[in-house]
Amino acid sequence: MAGMLTLAALAADPDRFHLIDVRDAEDFVAAHLTGAVHIPLAELEDRAGELPAGRTPVTICGKGGGRSAEGADVLNRLGHPDALWLEGGTIGWLAQNT
C-alpha cells in the first residue's frame, strides 16, 4: 500500500510535490488545493504519463485515505514507487490553511 503524506510535510515543502486531485469534476470545482491538477481516479491509469519527472506525486481526495490511497496505489503499480496520498485530504488542508 502507498504511503501517506501529512499536511504538515506538504506545508513545509510544497514545491517537492505534484498534487493530483482524484475526485470528480464537481468536487474539484467546488474546492481544491492551489496548484492541484484534476485527474479523476477513473482516468488516472490512462493519464499517468502526464506526471512530471522530479516531483513526488501526491493524490488527494476529500477527506484523505479513500480514493486518494487507491490512486497512490495505482501510481505505485504503474512505476511511481514514491507516490503518496494526502492525510486529511482537501477538507483537512483547507481547514488548516484558509
mmCIF file of N, CA and C in Angstrom:
data_model
loop_
_atom_site.group_PDB
_atom_site.id
_atom_site.type_symbol
_atom_site.label_atom_id
_atom_site.label_comp_id
_atom_site.label_asym_id
_atom_site.label_seq_id
_atom_site.Cartn_x
_atom_site.Cartn_y
_atom_site.Cartn_z
ATOM 1 N N MET A 1 0.837 -1.190 0.000
ATOM 2 C CA MET A 1 0.000 0.000 0.000
ATOM 3 C C MET A 1 0.874 1.243 0.000
ATOM 4 N N ALA A 2 0.422 2.260 -0.708
ATOM 5 C CA ALA A 2 1.173 3.506 -0.830
ATOM 6 C C ALA A 2 1.266 4.228 0.505
ATOM 7 N N GLY A 3 2.281 5.054 0.615
ATOM 8 C CA GLY A 3 2.485 5.832 1.827
ATOM 9 C C GLY A 3 1.609 7.068 1.886
ATOM 10 N N MET A 4 1.598 7.670 3.057
ATOM 11 C CA MET A 4 0.788 8.842 3.316
ATOM 12 C C MET A 4 1.688 10.054 3.522
ATOM 13 N N LEU A 5 1.250 11.196 3.038
ATOM 14 C CA LEU A 5 1.922 12.472 3.259
ATOM 15 C C LEU A 5 1.088 13.258 4.263
ATOM 16 N N THR A 6 1.726 13.772 5.289
ATOM 17 C CA THR A 6 0.995 14.571 6.267
ATOM 18 C C THR A 6 0.780 15.984 5.746
ATOM 19 N N LEU A 7 -0.230 16.632 6.277
ATOM 20 C CA LEU A 7 -0.498 18.024 5.916
ATOM 21 C C LEU A 7 0.699 18.899 6.257
ATOM 22 N N ALA A 8 1.339 18.639 7.392
ATOM 23 C CA ALA A 8 2.496 19.430 7.814
ATOM 24 C C ALA A 8 3.670 19.267 6.852
ATOM 25 N N ALA A 9 3.906 18.051 6.377
ATOM 26 C CA ALA A 9 5.009 17.821 5.439
ATOM 27 C C ALA A 9 4.748 18.532 4.111
ATOM 28 N N LEU A 10 3.505 18.542 3.668
ATOM 29 C CA LEU A 10 3.171 19.270 2.439
ATOM 30 C C LEU A 10 3.391 20.763 2.638
ATOM 31 N N ALA A 11 2.947 21.298 3.757
ATOM 32 C CA ALA A 11 3.105 22.725 4.032
ATOM 33 C C ALA A 11 4.567 23.124 4.124
ATOM 34 N N ALA A 12 5.414 22.226 4.634
ATOM 35 C CA ALA A 12 6.833 22.523 4.823
ATOM 36 C C ALA A 12 7.617 22.578 3.519
ATOM 37 N N ASP A 13 7.184 21.842 2.501
ATOM 38 C CA ASP A 13 7.954 21.766 1.252
ATOM 39 C C ASP A 13 7.028 21.532 0.056
ATOM 40 N N PRO A 14 6.103 22.462 -0.220
ATOM 41 C CA PRO A 14 5.093 22.211 -1.246
ATOM 42 C C PRO A 14 5.652 22.034 -2.655
ATOM 43 N N ASP A 15 6.788 22.641 -2.962
ATOM 44 C CA ASP A 15 7.332 22.555 -4.320
ATOM 45 C C ASP A 15 7.895 21.179 -4.656
ATOM 46 N N ARG A 16 8.062 20.351 -3.654
ATOM 47 C CA ARG A 16 8.594 18.989 -3.863
ATOM 48 C C ARG A 16 7.534 18.060 -4.463
ATOM 49 N N PHE A 17 6.264 18.457 -4.374
ATOM 50 C CA PHE A 17 5.171 17.545 -4.694
ATOM 51 C C PHE A 17 4.362 17.986 -5.917
ATOM 52 N N HIS A 18 3.866 16.997 -6.646
ATOM 53 C CA HIS A 18 2.930 17.215 -7.755
ATOM 54 C C HIS A 18 1.567 16.742 -7.259
ATOM 55 N N LEU A 19 0.657 17.680 -7.046
ATOM 56 C CA LEU A 19 -0.635 17.382 -6.434
ATOM 57 C C LEU A 19 -1.655 16.983 -7.484
ATOM 58 N N ILE A 20 -2.312 15.843 -7.248
ATOM 59 C CA ILE A 20 -3.276 15.289 -8.191
ATOM 60 C C ILE A 20 -4.594 15.053 -7.461
ATOM 61 N N ASP A 21 -5.600 15.836 -7.796
ATOM 62 C CA ASP A 21 -6.921 15.681 -7.185
ATOM 63 C C ASP A 21 -7.672 14.617 -7.964
ATOM 64 N N VAL A 22 -8.018 13.520 -7.301
ATOM 65 C CA VAL A 22 -8.632 12.373 -7.983
ATOM 66 C C VAL A 22 -10.158 12.329 -7.835
ATOM 67 N N ARG A 23 -10.749 13.402 -7.308
ATOM 68 C CA ARG A 23 -12.204 13.445 -7.141
ATOM 69 C C ARG A 23 -12.883 13.754 -8.474
ATOM 70 N N ASP A 24 -14.210 13.743 -8.474
ATOM 71 C CA ASP A 24 -14.930 14.067 -9.700
ATOM 72 C C ASP A 24 -14.885 15.572 -9.950
ATOM 73 N N ALA A 25 -15.282 15.974 -11.152
ATOM 74 C CA ALA A 25 -15.158 17.368 -11.575
ATOM 75 C C ALA A 25 -15.940 18.319 -10.675
ATOM 76 N N GLU A 26 -17.123 17.919 -10.269
ATOM 77 C CA GLU A 26 -17.955 18.781 -9.425
ATOM 78 C C GLU A 26 -17.265 19.095 -8.099
ATOM 79 N N ASP A 27 -16.679 18.083 -7.472
ATOM 80 C CA ASP A 27 -15.971 18.291 -6.207
ATOM 81 C C ASP A 27 -14.735 19.153 -6.409
ATOM 82 N N PHE A 28 -14.007 18.920 -7.497
ATOM 83 C CA PHE A 28 -12.796 19.690 -7.774
ATOM 84 C C PHE A 28 -13.130 21.161 -7.966
ATOM 85 N N VAL A 29 -14.166 21.455 -8.727
ATOM 86 C CA VAL A 29 -14.552 22.844 -8.977
ATOM 87 C C VAL A 29 -14.980 23.522 -7.676
ATOM 88 N N ALA A 30 -15.657 22.798 -6.807
ATOM 89 C CA ALA A 30 -16.149 23.375 -5.553
ATOM 90 C C ALA A 30 -15.004 23.826 -4.644
ATOM 91 N N ALA A 31 -13.924 23.049 -4.575
ATOM 92 C CA ALA A 31 -12.776 23.387 -3.724
ATOM 93 C C ALA A 31 -11.631 22.439 -4.019
ATOM 94 N N HIS A 32 -10.431 22.994 -4.112
ATOM 95 C CA HIS A 32 -9.242 22.163 -4.296
ATOM 96 C C HIS A 32 -8.007 22.915 -3.821
ATOM 97 N N LEU A 33 -6.931 22.193 -3.640
ATOM 98 C CA LEU A 33 -5.683 22.812 -3.226
ATOM 99 C C LEU A 33 -5.104 23.610 -4.384
ATOM 100 N N THR A 34 -4.566 24.758 -4.083
ATOM 101 C CA THR A 34 -3.911 25.575 -5.098
ATOM 102 C C THR A 34 -2.789 24.767 -5.733
ATOM 103 N N GLY A 35 -2.763 24.751 -7.045
ATOM 104 C CA GLY A 35 -1.728 24.037 -7.772
ATOM 105 C C GLY A 35 -2.052 22.596 -8.095
ATOM 106 N N ALA A 36 -3.135 22.078 -7.549
ATOM 107 C CA ALA A 36 -3.505 20.678 -7.827
ATOM 108 C C ALA A 36 -4.054 20.555 -9.242
ATOM 109 N N VAL A 37 -3.681 19.477 -9.912
ATOM 110 C CA VAL A 37 -4.256 19.167 -11.215
ATOM 111 C C VAL A 37 -5.388 18.176 -11.005
ATOM 112 N N HIS A 38 -6.362 18.235 -11.869
ATOM 113 C CA HIS A 38 -7.518 17.355 -11.731
ATOM 114 C C HIS A 38 -7.378 16.177 -12.687
ATOM 115 N N ILE A 39 -7.229 15.000 -12.125
ATOM 116 C CA ILE A 39 -7.253 13.753 -12.884
ATOM 117 C C ILE A 39 -8.152 12.800 -12.101
ATOM 118 N N PRO A 40 -9.401 12.639 -12.516
ATOM 119 C CA PRO A 40 -10.298 11.742 -11.786
ATOM 120 C C PRO A 40 -9.698 10.343 -11.654
ATOM 121 N N LEU A 41 -10.007 9.684 -10.544
ATOM 122 C CA LEU A 41 -9.460 8.361 -10.278
ATOM 123 C C LEU A 41 -9.674 7.411 -11.450
ATOM 124 N N ALA A 42 -10.833 7.470 -12.084
ATOM 125 C CA ALA A 42 -11.138 6.569 -13.200
ATOM 126 C C ALA A 42 -10.225 6.800 -14.401
ATOM 127 N N GLU A 43 -9.595 7.975 -14.494
ATOM 128 C CA GLU A 43 -8.709 8.309 -15.622
ATOM 129 C C GLU A 43 -7.232 8.218 -15.266
ATOM 130 N N LEU A 44 -6.926 7.999 -14.006
ATOM 131 C CA LEU A 44 -5.544 8.097 -13.534
ATOM 132 C C LEU A 44 -4.609 7.125 -14.242
ATOM 133 N N GLU A 45 -5.025 5.893 -14.419
ATOM 134 C CA GLU A 45 -4.152 4.914 -15.067
ATOM 135 C C GLU A 45 -3.813 5.338 -16.494
ATOM 136 N N ASP A 46 -4.800 5.817 -17.234
ATOM 137 C CA ASP A 46 -4.578 6.233 -18.615
ATOM 138 C C ASP A 46 -3.767 7.518 -18.721
ATOM 139 N N ARG A 47 -3.806 8.355 -17.691
ATOM 140 C CA ARG A 47 -3.150 9.656 -17.754
ATOM 141 C C ARG A 47 -1.876 9.742 -16.915
ATOM 142 N N ALA A 48 -1.418 8.634 -16.378
ATOM 143 C CA ALA A 48 -0.231 8.642 -15.514
ATOM 144 C C ALA A 48 0.997 9.182 -16.242
ATOM 145 N N GLY A 49 1.030 9.076 -17.554
ATOM 146 C CA GLY A 49 2.145 9.602 -18.330
ATOM 147 C C GLY A 49 2.253 11.114 -18.293
ATOM 148 N N GLU A 50 1.225 11.798 -17.818
ATOM 149 C CA GLU A 50 1.238 13.258 -17.726
ATOM 150 C C GLU A 50 2.018 13.768 -16.512
ATOM 151 N N LEU A 51 2.387 12.875 -15.601
ATOM 152 C CA LEU A 51 3.054 13.312 -14.379
ATOM 153 C C LEU A 51 4.470 13.770 -14.678
ATOM 154 N N PRO A 52 4.863 14.917 -14.137
ATOM 155 C CA PRO A 52 6.211 15.430 -14.408
ATOM 156 C C PRO A 52 7.269 14.650 -13.633
ATOM 157 N N ALA A 53 8.435 14.558 -14.205
ATOM 158 C CA ALA A 53 9.564 13.925 -13.516
ATOM 159 C C ALA A 53 10.111 14.902 -12.474
ATOM 160 N N GLY A 54 10.723 14.353 -11.446
ATOM 161 C CA GLY A 54 11.402 15.190 -10.473
ATOM 162 C C GLY A 54 10.554 15.703 -9.323
ATOM 163 N N ARG A 55 9.280 15.386 -9.314
ATOM 164 C CA ARG A 55 8.411 15.780 -8.208
ATOM 165 C C ARG A 55 7.634 14.555 -7.737
ATOM 166 N N THR A 56 7.439 14.443 -6.445
ATOM 167 C CA THR A 56 6.728 13.315 -5.862
ATOM 168 C C THR A 56 5.231 13.468 -6.109
ATOM 169 N N PRO A 57 4.595 12.499 -6.770
ATOM 170 C CA PRO A 57 3.154 12.592 -6.984
ATOM 171 C C PRO A 57 2.385 12.334 -5.691
ATOM 172 N N VAL A 58 1.399 13.204 -5.429
ATOM 173 C CA VAL A 58 0.558 13.077 -4.239
ATOM 174 C C VAL A 58 -0.898 13.145 -4.671
ATOM 175 N N THR A 59 -1.640 12.074 -4.424
ATOM 176 C CA THR A 59 -3.051 12.048 -4.770
ATOM 177 C C THR A 59 -3.871 12.598 -3.606
ATOM 178 N N ILE A 60 -4.957 13.284 -3.962
ATOM 179 C CA ILE A 60 -5.781 13.977 -2.977
ATOM 180 C C ILE A 60 -7.249 13.684 -3.258
ATOM 181 N N CYS A 61 -8.001 13.410 -2.193
ATOM 182 C CA CYS A 61 -9.461 13.306 -2.310
ATOM 183 C C CYS A 61 -10.068 14.233 -1.263
ATOM 184 N N GLY A 62 -11.304 14.025 -0.892
ATOM 185 C CA GLY A 62 -11.976 14.920 0.038
ATOM 186 C C GLY A 62 -11.428 14.858 1.446
ATOM 187 N N LYS A 63 -11.448 13.663 2.045
ATOM 188 C CA LYS A 63 -11.033 13.501 3.442
ATOM 189 C C LYS A 63 -9.675 12.814 3.577
ATOM 190 N N GLY A 64 -9.185 12.218 2.520
ATOM 191 C CA GLY A 64 -7.902 11.523 2.568
ATOM 192 C C GLY A 64 -8.056 10.077 2.967
ATOM 193 N N GLY A 65 -7.420 9.209 2.199
ATOM 194 C CA GLY A 65 -7.384 7.803 2.559
ATOM 195 C C GLY A 65 -8.314 6.903 1.774
ATOM 196 N N GLY A 66 -9.293 7.430 1.094
ATOM 197 C CA GLY A 66 -10.205 6.618 0.282
ATOM 198 C C GLY A 66 -9.713 6.569 -1.143
ATOM 199 N N ARG A 67 -10.287 7.437 -1.964
ATOM 200 C CA ARG A 67 -9.881 7.488 -3.378
ATOM 201 C C ARG A 67 -8.414 7.871 -3.519
ATOM 202 N N SER A 68 -7.918 8.716 -2.631
ATOM 203 C CA SER A 68 -6.516 9.127 -2.758
ATOM 204 C C SER A 68 -5.563 7.958 -2.499
ATOM 205 N N ALA A 69 -5.841 7.129 -1.510
ATOM 206 C CA ALA A 69 -4.994 5.960 -1.244
ATOM 207 C C ALA A 69 -5.042 5.003 -2.430
ATOM 208 N N GLU A 70 -6.221 4.814 -2.986
ATOM 209 C CA GLU A 70 -6.358 3.959 -4.166
ATOM 210 C C GLU A 70 -5.568 4.535 -5.339
ATOM 211 N N GLY A 71 -5.641 5.851 -5.518
ATOM 212 C CA GLY A 71 -4.905 6.497 -6.602
ATOM 213 C C GLY A 71 -3.403 6.358 -6.443
ATOM 214 N N ALA A 72 -2.903 6.523 -5.229
ATOM 215 C CA ALA A 72 -1.467 6.356 -4.994
ATOM 216 C C ALA A 72 -1.045 4.921 -5.255
ATOM 217 N N ASP A 73 -1.885 3.955 -4.882
ATOM 218 C CA ASP A 73 -1.589 2.553 -5.179
ATOM 219 C C ASP A 73 -1.517 2.316 -6.683
ATOM 220 N N VAL A 74 -2.418 2.924 -7.442
ATOM 221 C CA VAL A 74 -2.398 2.810 -8.907
ATOM 222 C C VAL A 74 -1.074 3.343 -9.437
ATOM 223 N N LEU A 75 -0.660 4.509 -8.965
ATOM 224 C CA LEU A 75 0.598 5.098 -9.434
ATOM 225 C C LEU A 75 1.796 4.242 -9.032
ATOM 226 N N ASN A 76 1.786 3.692 -7.823
ATOM 227 C CA ASN A 76 2.869 2.783 -7.401
ATOM 228 C C ASN A 76 2.991 1.632 -8.387
ATOM 229 N N ARG A 77 1.856 1.044 -8.721
ATOM 230 C CA ARG A 77 1.831 -0.109 -9.630
ATOM 231 C C ARG A 77 2.317 0.260 -11.032
ATOM 232 N N LEU A 78 2.117 1.518 -11.424
ATOM 233 C CA LEU A 78 2.489 1.964 -12.766
ATOM 234 C C LEU A 78 3.906 2.530 -12.846
ATOM 235 N N GLY A 79 4.697 2.333 -11.807
ATOM 236 C CA GLY A 79 6.089 2.743 -11.882
ATOM 237 C C GLY A 79 6.414 4.040 -11.168
ATOM 238 N N HIS A 80 5.556 4.485 -10.286
ATOM 239 C CA HIS A 80 5.824 5.663 -9.454
ATOM 240 C C HIS A 80 5.865 5.200 -7.994
ATOM 241 N N PRO A 81 6.968 4.539 -7.592
ATOM 242 C CA PRO A 81 7.022 3.955 -6.254
ATOM 243 C C PRO A 81 7.000 4.992 -5.136
ATOM 244 N N ASP A 82 7.260 6.252 -5.472
ATOM 245 C CA ASP A 82 7.275 7.304 -4.458
ATOM 246 C C ASP A 82 5.915 7.975 -4.282
ATOM 247 N N ALA A 83 4.892 7.570 -5.047
ATOM 248 C CA ALA A 83 3.574 8.201 -4.966
ATOM 249 C C ALA A 83 2.994 8.072 -3.559
ATOM 250 N N LEU A 84 2.400 9.156 -3.091
ATOM 251 C CA LEU A 84 1.814 9.229 -1.761
ATOM 252 C C LEU A 84 0.373 9.710 -1.861
ATOM 253 N N TRP A 85 -0.383 9.571 -0.773
ATOM 254 C CA TRP A 85 -1.714 10.170 -0.691
ATOM 255 C C TRP A 85 -1.722 11.131 0.489
ATOM 256 N N LEU A 86 -2.554 12.171 0.418
ATOM 257 C CA LEU A 86 -2.547 13.240 1.409
ATOM 258 C C LEU A 86 -3.481 12.962 2.576
ATOM 259 N N GLU A 87 -2.912 12.886 3.762
ATOM 260 C CA GLU A 87 -3.674 12.727 5.002
ATOM 261 C C GLU A 87 -4.604 13.934 5.168
ATOM 262 N N GLY A 88 -5.864 13.678 5.454
ATOM 263 C CA GLY A 88 -6.811 14.763 5.690
ATOM 264 C C GLY A 88 -7.431 15.328 4.433
ATOM 265 N N GLY A 89 -6.824 15.064 3.289
ATOM 266 C CA GLY A 89 -7.363 15.486 2.005
ATOM 267 C C GLY A 89 -7.615 16.979 1.877
ATOM 268 N N THR A 90 -8.467 17.306 0.925
ATOM 269 C CA THR A 90 -8.805 18.704 0.655
ATOM 270 C C THR A 90 -9.426 19.359 1.878
ATOM 271 N N ILE A 91 -10.329 18.650 2.538
ATOM 272 C CA ILE A 91 -11.012 19.212 3.706
ATOM 273 C C ILE A 91 -10.019 19.554 4.805
ATOM 274 N N GLY A 92 -9.114 18.647 5.089
ATOM 275 C CA GLY A 92 -8.110 18.895 6.120
ATOM 276 C C GLY A 92 -7.181 20.051 5.779
ATOM 277 N N TRP A 93 -6.746 20.102 4.526
ATOM 278 C CA TRP A 93 -5.855 21.178 4.101
ATOM 279 C C TRP A 93 -6.547 22.539 4.211
ATOM 280 N N LEU A 94 -7.741 22.632 3.692
ATOM 281 C CA LEU A 94 -8.462 23.905 3.729
ATOM 282 C C LEU A 94 -8.776 24.341 5.161
ATOM 283 N N ALA A 95 -9.052 23.392 6.041
ATOM 284 C CA ALA A 95 -9.325 23.724 7.442
ATOM 285 C C ALA A 95 -8.102 24.357 8.121
ATOM 286 N N GLN A 96 -6.911 23.945 7.710
ATOM 287 C CA GLN A 96 -5.688 24.453 8.325
ATOM 288 C C GLN A 96 -5.085 25.631 7.584
ATOM 289 N N ASN A 97 -5.494 25.866 6.338
ATOM 290 C CA ASN A 97 -4.795 26.846 5.504
ATOM 291 C C ASN A 97 -5.689 27.886 4.872
ATOM 292 N N THR A 98 -6.862 28.138 5.419
ATOM 293 C CA THR A 98 -7.703 29.210 4.867
ATOM 294 C C THR A 98 -8.068 30.189 5.937
#
